Amino acid sequence: MRIGKVDKREPFALHEQVAAEIRRAIADGEASPGERLAPAIDIAAVMGVNKNTVIRALHVLRDEGLLDFTRGRGIRSRGDAAAKCSAPQDR
């Protein structure tokens, strides 16, 4: 999964930017259904943010139904996640 750095000058919260990058990667098919995501500390290092920021973003995506947290199996992209990402949302 290819993700970039966040822009700390943006008016959006860092965890929202991290969530948007992961959401984009899922929508673009970079994270296939059932694929295990890298550990939060590795994502944080790549994006230049704190591990807790990444964890907060992952929880947001879990609440949206895009990720599945399973003890012992890590964090995985859900099978229907790409469809949810590409569907228009009312926000």
PDB file of C-alpha atoms in Angstrom:
ATOM      1  CA  MET A   1       0.000   0.000   0.000  1.00  0.00           C
ATOM      2  CA  ARG A   2       1.442   3.326  -1.090  1.00  0.00           C
ATOM      3  CA  ILE A   3       0.743   6.241   1.260  1.00  0.00           C
ATOM      4  CA  GLY A   4       2.248   9.689   1.435  1.00  0.00           C
ATOM      5  CA  LYS A   5       3.021  12.195   4.132  1.00  0.00           C
ATOM      6  CA  VAL A   6       0.459  14.497   5.695  1.00  0.00           C
ATOM      7  CA  ASP A   7       0.591  18.277   5.436  1.00  0.00           C
ATOM      8  CA  LYS A   8       0.653  19.756   8.919  1.00  0.00           C
ATOM      9  CA  ARG A   9      -0.336  23.161   7.496  1.00  0.00           C
ATOM     10  CA  GLU A  10      -3.698  21.842   6.265  1.00  0.00           C
ATOM     11  CA  PRO A  11      -6.785  22.889   8.244  1.00  0.00           C
ATOM     12  CA  PHE A  12      -7.831  19.241   8.644  1.00  0.00           C
ATOM     13  CA  ALA A  13      -6.837  17.181  11.671  1.00  0.00           C
ATOM     14  CA  LEU A  14      -3.855  14.879  11.149  1.00  0.00           C
ATOM     15  CA  HIS A  15      -5.858  11.732  11.882  1.00  0.00           C
ATOM     16  CA  GLU A  16      -8.395  12.786   9.221  1.00  0.00           C
ATOM     17  CA  GLN A  17      -5.594  13.177   6.693  1.00  0.00           C
ATOM     18  CA  VAL A  18      -4.192   9.752   7.591  1.00  0.00           C
ATOM     19  CA  ALA A  19      -7.663   8.201   7.300  1.00  0.00           C
ATOM     20  CA  ALA A  20      -8.147   9.874   3.911  1.00  0.00           C
ATOM     21  CA  GLU A  21      -4.853   8.442   2.614  1.00  0.00           C
ATOM     22  CA  ILE A  22      -5.741   4.916   3.747  1.00  0.00           C
ATOM     23  CA  ARG A  23      -9.290   5.322   2.389  1.00  0.00           C
ATOM     24  CA  ARG A  24      -7.823   6.393  -0.974  1.00  0.00           C
ATOM     25  CA  ALA A  25      -5.489   3.400  -1.034  1.00  0.00           C
ATOM     26  CA  ILE A  26      -8.414   1.054  -0.400  1.00  0.00           C
ATOM     27  CA  ALA A  27     -10.553   2.730  -3.078  1.00  0.00           C
ATOM     28  CA  ASP A  28      -7.708   2.538  -5.603  1.00  0.00           C
ATOM     29  CA  GLY A  29      -7.294  -1.180  -4.927  1.00  0.00           C
ATOM     30  CA  GLU A  30      -3.850  -0.856  -3.362  1.00  0.00           C
ATOM     31  CA  ALA A  31      -5.149  -2.755  -0.326  1.00  0.00           C
ATOM     32  CA  SER A  32      -6.979  -5.798  -1.618  1.00  0.00           C
ATOM     33  CA  PRO A  33      -9.878  -7.304   0.352  1.00  0.00           C
ATOM     34  CA  GLY A  34      -8.586  -9.163   3.384  1.00  0.00           C
ATOM     35  CA  GLU A  35      -5.090  -7.734   3.045  1.00  0.00           C
ATOM     36  CA  ARG A  36      -3.344  -7.064   6.315  1.00  0.00           C
ATOM     37  CA  LEU A  37      -2.262  -3.466   6.867  1.00  0.00           C
ATOM     38  CA  ALA A  38       1.196  -2.586   8.086  1.00  0.00           C
ATOM     39  CA  PRO A  39       1.558  -1.994  11.827  1.00  0.00           C
ATOM     40  CA  ALA A  40       0.518   1.477  13.007  1.00  0.00           C
ATOM     41  CA  ILE A  41       4.078   2.345  13.993  1.00  0.00           C
ATOM     42  CA  ASP A  42       5.304   1.636  10.446  1.00  0.00           C
ATOM     43  CA  ILE A  43       2.513   3.710   8.877  1.00  0.00           C
ATOM     44  CA  ALA A  44       3.320   6.517  11.322  1.00  0.00           C
ATOM     45  CA  ALA A  45       6.994   6.465  10.343  1.00  0.00           C
ATOM     46  CA  VAL A  46       6.175   6.666   6.626  1.00  0.00           C
ATOM     47  CA  MET A  47       3.616   9.452   7.072  1.00  0.00           C
ATOM     48  CA  GLY A  48       5.658  11.448   9.571  1.00  0.00           C
ATOM     49  CA  VAL A  49       3.087  11.404  12.387  1.00  0.00           C
ATOM     50  CA  ASN A  50       2.727   9.895  15.846  1.00  0.00           C
ATOM     51  CA  LYS A  51       1.605   6.270  16.202  1.00  0.00           C
ATOM     52  CA  ASN A  52      -1.444   7.395  18.200  1.00  0.00           C
ATOM     53  CA  THR A  53      -2.559   9.571  15.270  1.00  0.00           C
ATOM     54  CA  VAL A  54      -2.522   6.518  13.008  1.00  0.00           C
ATOM     55  CA  ILE A  55      -4.379   4.421  15.581  1.00  0.00           C
ATOM     56  CA  ARG A  56      -7.067   7.096  15.823  1.00  0.00           C
ATOM     57  CA  ALA A  57      -7.411   7.113  12.014  1.00  0.00           C
ATOM     58  CA  LEU A  58      -7.650   3.313  11.941  1.00  0.00           C
ATOM     59  CA  HIS A  59     -10.459   3.415  14.507  1.00  0.00           C
ATOM     60  CA  VAL A  60     -12.334   5.944  12.364  1.00  0.00           C
ATOM     61  CA  LEU A  61     -12.003   3.636   9.349  1.00  0.00           C
ATOM     62  CA  ARG A  62     -13.111   0.653  11.436  1.00  0.00           C
ATOM     63  CA  ASP A  63     -16.197   2.574  12.521  1.00  0.00           C
ATOM     64  CA  GLU A  64     -16.909   3.347   8.853  1.00  0.00           C
ATOM     65  CA  GLY A  65     -16.768  -0.390   8.093  1.00  0.00           C
ATOM     66  CA  LEU A  66     -13.639  -0.239   5.939  1.00  0.00           C
ATOM     67  CA  LEU A  67     -11.316  -2.139   8.264  1.00  0.00           C
ATOM     68  CA  ASP A  68     -11.630  -5.226  10.407  1.00  0.00           C
ATOM     69  CA  PHE A  69      -9.751  -5.544  13.705  1.00  0.00           C
ATOM     70  CA  THR A  70      -9.182  -9.146  14.776  1.00  0.00           C
ATOM     71  CA  ARG A  71      -7.039 -10.111  17.735  1.00  0.00           C
ATOM     72  CA  GLY A  72      -4.108 -12.174  16.523  1.00  0.00           C
ATOM     73  CA  ARG A  73      -4.753 -11.428  12.839  1.00  0.00           C
ATOM     74  CA  GLY A  74      -4.086  -7.693  12.811  1.00  0.00           C
ATOM     75  CA  ILE A  75      -5.979  -5.017  10.935  1.00  0.00           C
ATOM     76  CA  ARG A  76      -7.339  -6.040   7.557  1.00  0.00           C
ATOM     77  CA  SER A  77      -9.178  -4.362   4.736  1.00  0.00           C
ATOM     78  CA  ARG A  78     -12.760  -5.598   4.537  1.00  0.00           C
ATOM     79  CA  GLY A  79     -13.947  -7.418   1.450  1.00  0.00           C
ATOM     80  CA  ASP A  80     -16.537  -4.786   0.569  1.00  0.00           C
ATOM     81  CA  ALA A  81     -14.359  -1.819   1.536  1.00  0.00           C
ATOM     82  CA  ALA A  82     -13.529  -0.656  -2.007  1.00  0.00           C
ATOM     83  CA  ALA A  83     -17.219  -0.387  -2.851  1.00  0.00           C
ATOM     84  CA  LYS A  84     -17.860   1.672   0.281  1.00  0.00           C
ATOM     85  CA  CYS A  85     -14.971   4.008  -0.542  1.00  0.00           C
ATOM     86  CA  SER A  86     -16.096   4.660  -4.104  1.00  0.00           C
ATOM     87  CA  ALA A  87     -19.767   5.195  -3.196  1.00  0.00           C
ATOM     88  CA  PRO A  88     -20.807   8.826  -2.845  1.00  0.00           C
ATOM     89  CA  GLN A  89     -21.321   9.870   0.752  1.00  0.00           C
ATOM     90  CA  ASP A  90     -23.486  12.595   2.228  1.00  0.00           C
ATOM     91  CA  ARG A  91     -21.141  14.750   4.266  1.00  0.00           C
TER      92      ARG A  91
END
